[in-house]
Short mmCIF file of C-alpha atoms and ligand atoms in Angstrom, two decimals:
data_model
loop_
_atom_site.label_atom_id
_atom_site.label_comp_id
_atom_site.label_asym_id
_atom_site.label_seq_id
_atom_site.Cartn_x
_atom_site.Cartn_y
_atom_site.Cartn_z
CA UNK A 15 106.29 30.74 -22.32
CA UNK A 16 109.40 32.22 -20.68
CA UNK A 17 111.69 30.59 -18.04
CA UNK A 18 112.04 32.89 -15.01
CA UNK A 19 115.48 34.56 -15.17
CA UNK A 20 117.81 33.44 -12.46
CA UNK A 21 119.50 36.80 -11.77
CA UNK A 22 117.82 38.92 -9.15
CA UNK A 23 114.53 37.18 -9.53
CA UNK A 24 111.82 39.33 -7.79
CA UNK A 25 109.58 37.71 -5.32
CA UNK A 26 106.17 36.35 -6.45
CA UNK A 27 103.36 38.84 -5.90
CA UNK A 28 99.86 37.58 -5.47
CA UNK A 29 98.67 40.03 -8.15
CA UNK A 30 100.20 42.67 -10.37
CA UNK A 31 97.86 45.44 -11.25
CA UNK A 32 98.91 47.17 -14.35
CA UNK A 33 97.24 50.68 -14.46
CA UNK A 34 96.40 52.73 -11.47
CA UNK A 35 93.41 54.70 -12.68
CA UNK A 36 89.82 54.04 -11.41
CA UNK A 37 89.71 50.24 -12.14
CA UNK A 38 93.31 49.46 -10.97
CA UNK A 39 92.94 51.56 -7.67
CA UNK A 40 89.65 50.00 -6.78
CA UNK A 41 91.03 46.48 -7.53
CA UNK A 42 94.03 47.32 -5.30
CA UNK A 43 91.79 48.38 -2.55
CA UNK A 44 89.82 45.11 -2.64
CA UNK A 45 93.00 42.94 -2.86
CA UNK A 46 94.47 44.95 0.12
CA UNK A 47 91.27 44.26 2.17
CA UNK A 48 91.55 40.57 1.15
CA UNK A 49 95.14 40.86 2.73
CA UNK A 50 96.77 39.93 -0.57
CA UNK A 51 100.15 41.10 -1.77
CA UNK A 52 99.26 43.41 -4.57
CA UNK A 53 101.21 45.98 -6.40
CA UNK A 54 99.92 48.62 -8.80
CA UNK A 55 102.28 49.91 -11.46
CA UNK A 56 101.07 53.00 -13.21
CA UNK A 57 102.21 55.19 -16.05
CA UNK A 58 100.25 58.19 -14.67
CA UNK A 59 97.89 58.98 -17.45
CA UNK A 60 94.54 58.12 -16.14
CA UNK A 61 91.60 59.63 -17.95
CA UNK A 62 90.28 60.71 -14.68
CA UNK A 63 92.67 63.65 -14.92
CA UNK A 64 90.63 64.90 -17.98
CA UNK A 65 87.30 65.14 -16.03
CA UNK A 66 86.74 68.89 -15.12
CA UNK A 67 83.85 67.78 -12.81
CA UNK A 68 81.86 64.60 -12.81
CA UNK A 69 78.37 64.58 -11.85
CA UNK A 70 77.39 60.89 -12.36
CA UNK A 71 79.72 59.16 -10.05
CA UNK A 72 77.52 57.56 -7.42
CA UNK A 73 77.84 58.99 -3.91
CA UNK A 74 78.86 62.72 -5.00
CA UNK A 75 75.63 64.54 -5.53
CA UNK A 76 77.45 67.83 -5.94
CA UNK A 77 79.91 66.36 -8.38
CA UNK A 78 83.61 65.76 -8.04
CA UNK A 79 86.58 66.72 -10.08
CA UNK A 80 88.35 63.70 -11.73
CA UNK A 81 91.72 64.65 -10.13
CA UNK A 82 90.15 64.78 -6.58
CA UNK A 83 88.35 61.36 -7.20
CA UNK A 84 91.78 59.96 -8.29
CA UNK A 85 93.38 61.13 -5.17
CA UNK A 86 90.64 59.67 -3.04
CA UNK A 87 90.78 56.24 -4.67
CA UNK A 88 94.59 56.21 -4.30
CA UNK A 89 94.35 57.12 -0.62
CA UNK A 90 91.70 54.38 0.09
CA UNK A 91 93.93 51.82 -1.82
CA UNK A 92 97.06 52.72 0.07
CA UNK A 93 95.19 52.67 3.35
CA UNK A 94 94.61 48.87 3.04
CA UNK A 95 98.24 48.02 2.21
CA UNK A 96 98.26 48.21 -1.55
CA UNK A 97 101.59 49.58 -2.94
CA UNK A 98 102.10 51.74 -5.92
CA UNK A 99 105.01 52.20 -8.35
CA UNK A 100 105.27 54.64 -11.29
CA UNK A 101 106.43 53.00 -14.57
CA UNK A 102 105.10 52.05 -17.91
CA UNK A 103 105.04 48.38 -18.23
CA UNK A 104 106.36 47.44 -21.66
CA UNK A 105 106.19 43.54 -21.76
CA UNK A 106 104.37 40.79 -20.16
CA UNK A 107 105.32 37.15 -20.31
CA UNK A 108 103.70 33.98 -19.15
CA UNK A 109 106.25 32.16 -16.78
CA UNK A 110 106.89 28.42 -17.41
CA UNK A 111 106.11 27.32 -13.93
CA UNK A 112 103.43 29.73 -12.52
CA UNK A 113 102.33 33.27 -13.26
CA UNK A 114 103.61 36.20 -15.19
CA UNK A 115 106.64 38.37 -15.43
CA UNK A 116 106.33 42.12 -16.34
CA UNK A 117 109.07 44.41 -17.29
CA UNK A 118 109.36 48.18 -17.54
CA UNK A 119 112.85 48.84 -18.92
CA UNK A 120 115.15 47.23 -16.42
CA UNK A 121 112.47 46.81 -13.74
CA UNK A 122 110.85 43.41 -13.43
CA UNK A 123 107.94 41.98 -11.40
CA UNK A 124 106.56 38.46 -11.03
CA UNK A 125 103.07 37.76 -9.98
CA UNK A 126 100.70 34.75 -9.91
CA UNK A 127 97.97 36.78 -11.39
CA UNK A 128 97.93 40.07 -13.56
CA UNK A 129 95.05 42.51 -13.67
CA UNK A 130 95.26 44.62 -16.70
CA UNK A 131 93.53 48.16 -15.83
CA UNK A 132 95.35 50.05 -18.59
CA UNK A 133 92.33 52.07 -19.75
CA UNK A 134 91.72 53.56 -23.29
CA UNK A 135 92.66 56.66 -25.19
CA UNK A 136 90.27 58.82 -27.16
CA UNK A 137 91.38 59.66 -30.68
CA UNK A 138 91.78 63.41 -30.39
CA UNK A 139 90.97 65.96 -33.08
CA UNK A 140 93.58 68.33 -34.30
CA UNK A 141 92.70 71.38 -32.23
CA UNK A 142 94.51 74.38 -30.86
CA UNK A 143 93.96 74.78 -27.16
CA UNK A 144 92.43 71.29 -26.59
CA UNK A 145 93.54 70.84 -23.06
CA UNK A 146 92.02 73.99 -21.82
CA UNK A 147 88.87 73.57 -23.82
CA UNK A 148 88.39 70.08 -22.16
CA UNK A 149 88.89 71.60 -18.78
CA UNK A 150 86.41 74.40 -19.65
CA UNK A 151 83.86 71.75 -20.80
CA UNK A 152 83.86 73.21 -24.32
CA UNK A 153 85.25 70.03 -25.76
CA UNK A 154 83.89 66.88 -24.34
CA UNK A 155 84.38 63.07 -25.01
CA UNK A 156 81.60 61.43 -23.15
CA UNK A 157 77.84 62.24 -23.65
CA UNK A 158 76.95 59.43 -21.31
CA UNK A 159 78.81 61.36 -18.56
CA UNK A 160 77.76 64.84 -19.33
CA UNK A 161 75.11 64.96 -22.14
CA UNK A 162 72.67 66.07 -19.30
CA UNK A 163 74.61 69.32 -18.88
CA UNK A 164 74.14 70.17 -22.62
CA UNK A 165 70.27 71.05 -22.17
CA UNK A 166 69.38 74.03 -24.21
CA UNK A 167 72.95 74.49 -25.62
CA UNK A 168 74.34 74.48 -29.24
CA UNK A 169 76.21 71.31 -29.63
CA UNK A 170 78.52 69.86 -32.53
CA UNK A 171 79.38 66.16 -32.87
CA UNK A 172 82.47 65.62 -35.04
CA UNK A 173 82.64 62.15 -36.45
CA UNK A 174 82.47 59.98 -39.57
CA UNK A 175 79.83 57.45 -40.68
CA UNK A 176 77.71 55.25 -38.60
CA UNK A 177 79.96 56.01 -35.51
CA UNK A 178 79.40 59.76 -35.84
CA UNK A 179 75.73 59.47 -36.71
CA UNK A 180 74.87 57.10 -33.58
CA UNK A 181 76.86 59.72 -31.39
CA UNK A 182 74.81 62.66 -32.95
CA UNK A 183 71.60 60.77 -32.26
CA UNK A 184 72.50 60.02 -28.64
CA UNK A 185 73.49 63.56 -28.00
CA UNK A 186 70.28 64.89 -29.52
CA UNK A 187 68.40 63.11 -26.79
CA UNK A 188 69.04 65.78 -24.22
CA UNK A 189 66.96 68.71 -25.35
CA UNK A 190 69.78 70.70 -27.14
CA UNK A 191 70.37 71.87 -30.70
CA UNK A 192 72.62 69.30 -32.35
CA UNK A 193 74.73 69.73 -35.54
CA UNK A 194 76.58 66.71 -37.04
CA UNK A 195 79.92 67.63 -38.59
CA UNK A 196 79.83 64.50 -40.77
CA UNK A 197 83.22 65.04 -42.58
CA UNK A 198 81.46 64.22 -45.84
CA UNK A 199 80.59 60.83 -44.67
CA UNK A 200 76.73 61.28 -44.61
CA UNK A 201 76.39 59.28 -47.77
CA UNK A 202 77.94 56.23 -46.06
CA UNK A 203 75.06 55.75 -43.75
CA UNK A 204 71.77 54.10 -44.56
CA UNK A 205 68.82 56.41 -45.63
CA UNK A 206 66.58 55.21 -42.66
CA UNK A 207 69.38 56.31 -40.20
CA UNK A 208 69.62 59.74 -41.91
CA UNK A 209 65.76 60.06 -41.57
CA UNK A 210 65.93 59.32 -37.81
CA UNK A 211 68.39 62.12 -37.51
CA UNK A 212 66.13 64.65 -39.30
CA UNK A 213 63.22 63.48 -37.14
CA UNK A 214 65.31 64.36 -34.14
CA UNK A 215 66.02 67.87 -35.65
CA UNK A 216 69.85 67.19 -35.99
CA UNK A 217 71.45 69.51 -38.71
CA UNK A 218 74.09 67.95 -40.96
CA UNK A 219 77.04 70.11 -42.01
CA UNK A 220 78.40 68.21 -44.84
CA UNK A 221 81.36 70.40 -45.65
CA UNK A 222 84.70 69.41 -44.02
CA UNK A 223 85.83 71.79 -41.13
CA UNK A 224 88.99 73.81 -42.28
CA UNK A 225 89.70 75.11 -38.72
CA UNK A 226 88.17 74.56 -35.26
CA UNK A 227 88.88 77.17 -32.75
CA UNK A 228 88.24 77.08 -29.01
CA UNK A 229 87.20 80.45 -27.78
CA UNK A 230 88.04 80.93 -24.04
CA UNK A 231 84.78 81.13 -22.20
CA UNK A 232 82.76 81.38 -25.46
CA UNK A 233 82.43 77.92 -26.86
CA UNK A 234 83.88 76.56 -30.15
CA UNK A 235 83.97 78.11 -33.73
CA UNK A 236 84.01 75.78 -36.66
CA UNK A 237 85.06 77.26 -40.04
CA UNK A 238 84.00 75.08 -42.94
CA UNK A 239 85.63 74.69 -46.27
CA UNK A 240 82.53 76.16 -47.99
CA UNK A 241 83.43 79.40 -46.06
CA UNK A 242 80.46 79.19 -43.41
CA UNK A 243 81.59 79.70 -39.74
CA UNK A 244 79.39 77.93 -37.20
CA UNK A 245 79.30 78.67 -33.53
CA UNK A 246 78.76 76.04 -30.70
CA UNK A 247 78.87 75.97 -26.97
CA UNK A 248 80.13 72.38 -26.92
CA UNK A 249 81.93 70.16 -29.31
CA UNK A 250 81.93 66.28 -28.92
CA UNK A 251 84.71 64.64 -31.05
CA UNK A 252 83.49 61.18 -31.90
CA UNK A 253 86.51 59.97 -33.68
CA UNK A 254 86.80 56.65 -31.86
CA UNK A 255 88.74 55.15 -28.90
CA UNK A 256 91.75 52.80 -28.72
CA UNK A 257 91.70 50.35 -25.85
CA UNK A 258 95.20 49.99 -24.21
CA UNK A 259 95.40 46.22 -24.55
CA UNK A 260 98.60 45.53 -26.35
CA UNK A 261 100.31 43.85 -23.29
CA UNK A 262 97.43 41.18 -23.36
CA UNK A 263 97.07 40.86 -27.23
CA UNK A 264 100.73 40.11 -27.63
CA UNK A 265 100.13 37.27 -25.14
CA UNK A 266 97.39 35.86 -27.37
CA UNK A 267 94.44 37.52 -25.61
CA UNK A 268 91.41 37.84 -27.85
CA UNK A 269 89.92 41.26 -28.40
CA UNK A 270 87.85 43.35 -30.82
CA UNK A 271 89.42 45.39 -33.75
CA UNK A 272 89.62 48.45 -31.48
CA UNK A 273 91.55 46.49 -28.94
CA UNK A 274 88.52 45.94 -26.43
CA UNK A 275 89.45 42.80 -24.66
CA UNK A 276 87.15 39.86 -24.38
CA UNK A 277 86.51 38.81 -20.79
CA UNK A 278 84.39 36.21 -19.19
CA UNK A 279 81.85 36.86 -16.25
CA UNK A 280 84.79 37.04 -13.76
CA UNK A 281 86.72 39.39 -16.01
CA UNK A 282 89.31 36.94 -17.00
CA UNK A 283 90.61 37.33 -20.52
CA UNK A 284 91.22 34.40 -22.85
CA UNK A 285 94.68 34.03 -21.35
CA UNK A 286 94.36 32.01 -18.07
CA UNK A 287 95.31 33.99 -15.09
CA UNK A 288 95.22 37.42 -16.96
CA UNK A 289 92.27 39.59 -15.91
CA UNK A 290 91.16 42.91 -17.27
CA UNK A 291 88.91 45.70 -15.85
CA UNK A 292 87.75 49.15 -16.74
CA UNK A 293 88.03 50.94 -20.17
CA UNK A 294 90.27 48.28 -21.55
CA UNK A 295 87.51 45.68 -21.44
CA UNK A 296 84.33 47.65 -22.04
CA UNK A 297 82.70 50.24 -24.31
CA UNK A 298 80.75 51.81 -21.61
CA UNK A 299 83.60 53.82 -20.32
CA UNK A 300 82.47 54.91 -16.80
CA UNK A 301 83.99 55.11 -13.35
CA UNK A 302 81.24 53.03 -11.87
CA UNK A 303 81.70 50.30 -14.54
CA UNK A 304 85.50 50.26 -13.91
CA UNK A 305 84.80 50.04 -10.17
CA UNK A 306 82.34 47.09 -10.66
CA UNK A 307 84.77 45.29 -12.97
CA UNK A 308 87.53 45.78 -10.41
CA UNK A 309 85.55 44.29 -7.55
CA UNK A 310 84.54 41.33 -9.70
CA UNK A 311 88.14 40.75 -10.90
CA UNK A 312 89.84 41.15 -7.54
CA UNK A 313 87.33 38.76 -5.80
CA UNK A 314 87.78 36.13 -8.59
CA UNK A 315 91.59 36.37 -8.21
CA UNK A 316 91.35 36.22 -4.38
CA UNK A 317 89.22 33.09 -4.61
CA UNK A 318 91.86 31.46 -6.89
CA UNK A 319 94.78 32.22 -4.64
CA UNK A 320 95.91 29.64 -2.13
C1 FAD B 30 87.00 64.08 -20.65
C2 FAD B 30 86.41 62.91 -20.03
C3 FAD B 30 85.37 63.02 -19.10
C4 FAD B 30 84.86 61.89 -18.39
N1 FAD B 30 83.78 62.02 -17.58
C5 FAD B 30 83.38 61.01 -16.96
C6 FAD B 30 82.25 61.11 -15.97
O1 FAD B 30 81.69 62.27 -15.80
N2 FAD B 30 81.85 59.96 -15.37
C7 FAD B 30 82.37 58.82 -15.59
O2 FAD B 30 81.95 57.75 -15.07
N3 FAD B 30 83.46 58.58 -16.38
C8 FAD B 30 83.93 59.66 -17.15
N4 FAD B 30 84.94 59.55 -17.90
C9 FAD B 30 85.48 58.15 -18.14
C10 FAD B 30 86.46 57.77 -17.02
O3 FAD B 30 87.60 58.68 -16.99
C11 FAD B 30 86.96 56.30 -17.32
O4 FAD B 30 85.94 55.44 -17.63
C12 FAD B 30 87.76 55.79 -16.18
O5 FAD B 30 88.86 56.59 -15.81
C13 FAD B 30 88.19 54.32 -16.61
O6 FAD B 30 89.13 53.84 -15.50
P1 FAD B 30 90.27 53.00 -16.03
O7 FAD B 30 90.98 52.54 -14.71
O8 FAD B 30 89.88 51.76 -16.85
O9 FAD B 30 91.27 53.75 -16.92
P2 FAD B 30 92.08 55.14 -16.45
O10 FAD B 30 91.42 55.78 -15.32
O11 FAD B 30 92.26 55.86 -17.70
O12 FAD B 30 93.45 54.44 -16.03
C14 FAD B 30 94.32 53.73 -16.83
C15 FAD B 30 95.64 53.89 -16.24
O13 FAD B 30 96.53 52.79 -16.77
C16 FAD B 30 97.81 53.36 -17.01
N5 FAD B 30 98.52 52.66 -18.04
C17 FAD B 30 98.12 52.30 -19.40
N6 FAD B 30 99.19 51.57 -19.97
C18 FAD B 30 100.11 51.26 -18.88
C19 FAD B 30 101.28 50.37 -18.98
N7 FAD B 30 101.66 49.83 -20.06
N8 FAD B 30 101.84 50.36 -17.80
C20 FAD B 30 101.41 51.06 -16.59
N9 FAD B 30 100.40 51.73 -16.63
C21 FAD B 30 99.68 51.88 -17.76
C22 FAD B 30 97.54 54.79 -17.58
O14 FAD B 30 98.60 55.64 -17.41
C23 FAD B 30 96.40 55.11 -16.51
O15 FAD B 30 96.89 55.75 -15.36
C24 FAD B 30 85.55 60.52 -18.74
C25 FAD B 30 86.57 60.56 -19.55
C26 FAD B 30 86.96 61.58 -20.24
C27 FAD B 30 88.14 61.46 -21.12
#
């Protein structure tokens, strides 16, 4: 617990939203429409920016680029009075009396409630030209999002143990040709799981990749230590994800090992008054899930405000 500092004490917001990606902006739009005094503080690294074109966001049958969706969500939040500031919040404290204080360097904000919408980060492979390969759809992180578009194509899944195997099995459900780049971890998984993989026609490349090259317009080439060179149209790294929950866990909020926060049915974390929405609080990382979380959390916060 921290006493509010006397010098230049900022006025008390109804809600501080940390993170201005899909979840944070939808929450800000709801809070604005509830006529609440909400501020979004955003570090500017939404995963939306990495989506070349999403085809599973409801309401966009022709698909929509992540950057365009981000701009539309921002416009909608601002339209209803939400305010936005660019900064990376580096600390969050519970105040003695009521609410929270957040800081980003010298900047401070106080709020009755905080909604954490800080998202998650994919663990990226070491790969030359990763950014352009992502934009070209040659490297992808989310088969839930775009597995459908791999039908009839050669697909590699790069990941260790049970996690890599589960991802390979999932990807193999889209009528494509899948190879699991197992990083020599295939012996770590139970025999029945390997059998399922074989039944689905998934090949296993046991040898460790020596180099992975993205070939502009021509997919991905994987050179293995045993000398073979494999060619794919699409590579899914399945190296894990880190939920950006440090601000909450440092306050004592409970989460899983990978940082995914525990929340109740109203999206409140185990710290009273601290809510979470979007990728930081779920393993089904989807825009529609983030939006639903945001609507639930914003409404719960509104109902608790005087
Ligand atoms: C390549 C790729 C393709 C995808 N394709 C799809 C798709 O087709 N369909 C789909 O539904 N989903 C897709 N997703 C997932 C989707 O992007 C996420 O589920 C969604 O963006 C989650 O929203 P969010 O608000 O939780 O996190 P984000 O949108 O990532 O926003 C989090 C924000 O919080 C900010 N932040 C973090 N820490 C701080 C801090 N301390 N202070 C201030 N700000 C902070 C970040 O800078 C960021 O702006 C894809 C993701 C990737 C990477």
